[in-house]
C-alpha positions as MATLAB code, in Angstrom:
seq = 'MTDQDKLDALELSRRVLSDLDEMEVEFELGMQNIGRLLHAAKDAAQVEADGKVARPFGEDTPLKLSDAIYLPILGGEVRRNGERIASPTFSKRSLEGAIKSGHLDGRMIRRKLTVTILALKAWLEGGAQGNAKPAAVKPARSAVARSNRERERGLAADAFARSLLASIDTKTK';
ca = [
       0.000    0.000    0.000;
       1.276    3.388   -0.935;
       0.933    6.530    1.107;
      -1.809    7.698   -1.223;
      -3.792    4.487   -0.676;
      -3.375    4.842    3.085;
      -4.699    8.421    2.938;
      -7.657    7.364    0.828;
      -8.497    4.566    3.271;
      -8.146    6.966    6.182;
     -10.341    9.537    4.448;
     -12.938    6.876    3.687;
     -13.044    5.736    7.288;
     -13.454    9.359    8.424;
     -16.329    9.816    6.008;
     -18.003    6.661    7.243;
     -17.590    7.792   10.855;
     -18.938   11.222    9.918;
     -21.948    9.632    8.228;
     -22.551    7.459   11.271;
     -22.390   10.526   13.544;
     -24.833   12.365   11.299;
     -27.264    9.414   11.320;
     -26.953    9.211   15.114;
     -27.883   12.917   15.444;
     -30.821   12.524   13.035;
     -32.021    9.480   14.973;
     -31.789   11.338   18.291;
     -33.709   14.344   16.892;
     -36.376   12.022   15.487;
     -36.753   10.258   18.829;
     -37.059   13.604   20.633;
     -39.775   14.656   18.171;
     -41.641   11.385   18.734;
     -41.354   11.931   22.497;
     -42.796   15.464   22.155;
     -45.687   14.184   20.058;
     -46.425   11.408   22.553;
     -46.432   13.862   25.457;
     -48.748   16.227   23.536;
     -51.110   13.340   22.746;
     -51.082   12.247   26.389;
     -51.848   15.809   27.549;
     -54.675   16.142   25.016;
     -56.148   12.806   26.110;
     -55.985   13.868   29.776;
     -57.702   17.198   29.042;
     -60.421   15.368   27.129;
     -60.804   12.792   29.909;
     -61.234   15.629   32.417;
     -64.077   16.998   30.281;
     -62.376   20.317   29.600;
     -62.551   20.200   25.799;
     -65.258   22.307   24.263;
     -67.266   20.458   21.679;
     -67.742   22.405   18.461;
     -71.413   23.037   17.898;
     -73.658   25.427   16.012;
     -76.954   27.060   16.822;
     -78.873   24.160   15.289;
     -76.968   21.397   17.130;
     -79.235   19.420   19.498;
     -78.175   19.752   23.141;
     -79.360   17.676   26.076;
     -81.416   19.677   28.563;
     -78.877   18.898   31.275;
     -76.249   20.665   29.120;
     -78.523   23.467   27.893;
     -78.974   24.942   31.384;
     -75.307   25.988   31.297;
     -75.719   28.129   28.167;
     -75.117   31.867   28.592;
     -78.411   32.758   26.872;
     -80.223   31.108   29.791;
     -77.994   32.788   32.385;
     -75.519   29.934   32.813;
     -71.789   30.179   32.537;
     -68.919   27.977   31.358;
     -65.500   29.078   32.544;
     -62.162   28.487   30.867;
     -61.056   26.087   33.607;
     -63.989   23.801   32.759;
     -66.180   24.805   35.710;
     -69.827   25.152   34.770;
     -72.444   27.295   36.533;
     -76.077   26.446   35.815;
     -78.740   29.030   35.053;
     -80.136   30.607   38.221;
     -83.588   30.853   36.606;
     -84.091   27.833   34.399;
     -83.701   24.219   35.396;
     -83.884   20.991   33.423;
     -87.448   20.536   34.705;
     -88.561   23.997   33.612;
     -87.229   23.304   30.108;
     -89.007   19.922   30.090;
     -92.234   21.632   31.149;
     -91.922   24.239   28.411;
     -91.363   21.492   25.812;
     -94.300   19.422   27.059;
     -96.603   22.460   27.081;
     -95.548   23.300   23.512;
     -93.872   26.626   24.276;
     -90.353   25.374   23.523;
     -89.441   23.361   20.442;
     -87.638   20.197   21.550;
     -86.924   16.780   20.099;
     -86.395   13.330   21.500;
     -83.015   11.896   20.467;
     -81.893    8.560   21.929;
     -84.635    8.770   24.564;
     -83.372   12.190   25.746;
     -85.103   15.524   25.239;
     -82.926   17.947   23.301;
     -83.175   21.606   22.296;
     -81.223   23.852   19.978;
     -79.903   27.331   20.644;
     -82.204   28.639   17.900;
     -85.242   27.132   19.650;
     -84.130   28.581   22.983;
     -83.691   32.045   21.437;
     -87.157   31.885   19.897;
     -88.604   30.732   23.213;
     -86.896   33.525   25.154;
     -88.011   36.152   22.640;
     -91.576   34.864   22.980;
     -91.670   35.579   26.725;
     -90.246   32.427   28.268;
     -90.051   34.019   31.732;
     -93.833   33.937   32.067;
     -94.117   30.277   31.042;
     -91.306   28.744   33.092;
     -91.243   27.997   36.767;
     -88.071   29.413   38.310;
     -85.490   26.993   39.587;
     -84.681   26.729   43.266;
     -82.912   29.853   44.450;
     -79.164   29.430   44.170;
     -76.603   32.006   45.232;
     -75.044   33.841   42.296;
     -71.404   32.869   41.864;
     -70.165   35.494   39.454;
     -70.820   39.081   38.442;
     -72.427   37.960   35.162;
     -74.737   35.526   36.925;
     -75.584   38.167   39.553;
     -76.483   40.783   36.943;
     -78.649   38.281   35.017;
     -80.359   37.333   38.264;
     -81.111   40.975   39.141;
     -82.493   41.605   35.644;
     -84.740   38.544   35.860;
     -85.980   39.531   39.309;
     -86.855   42.980   37.948;
     -88.813   41.402   35.091;
     -90.629   39.125   37.520;
     -91.484   42.049   39.806;
     -92.860   44.029   36.842;
     -94.973   41.071   35.717;
     -96.309   40.566   39.254;
     -97.193   44.269   39.600;
     -99.005   44.255   36.239;
    -100.996   41.177   37.201;
    -102.015   42.862   40.464;
    -103.083   45.992   38.594;
    -104.987   43.911   36.076;
    -106.823   42.050   38.840;
    -107.724   45.367   40.548;
    -109.033   46.748   37.232;
    -111.226   43.679   36.654;
    -112.651   43.871   40.208;
    -113.568   47.537   39.887;
    -115.474   47.063   36.628;
];
């Protein structure tokens, strides 16, 4: 073997070692990426298992009555941490009663009564406060719930005063 052949063999072995080092780095980076993806999938599964993932839904998506009482249009609240506060005015029973009396449009899906946000909006615009029995009094837990509660109490007081005036007018005639 000549000196040139020895240098070529040495250069070839360096290239092979360099290629092996490069493959080792690529392998390590790939394994780190797989580890990151696995951890992200585990975190997403845990969040979903805890029930903190919002389901995408539209205004015409059927909702169970037990879920509908948490909607903001009924005075409920869903917080970012997953905590849910039910409506202080409407309960599952009051919604059932409104459906059975024909005031609220509801459907039976898998043996559960369901409503849509569109049906709830139409019901509220049609004077739902007069048709529904209020839920048991619960202390307001947030400023939004408190303000909704005060507004609903004011509406109830106005309706009560008008009914009293109407009954006085009918007695005097």
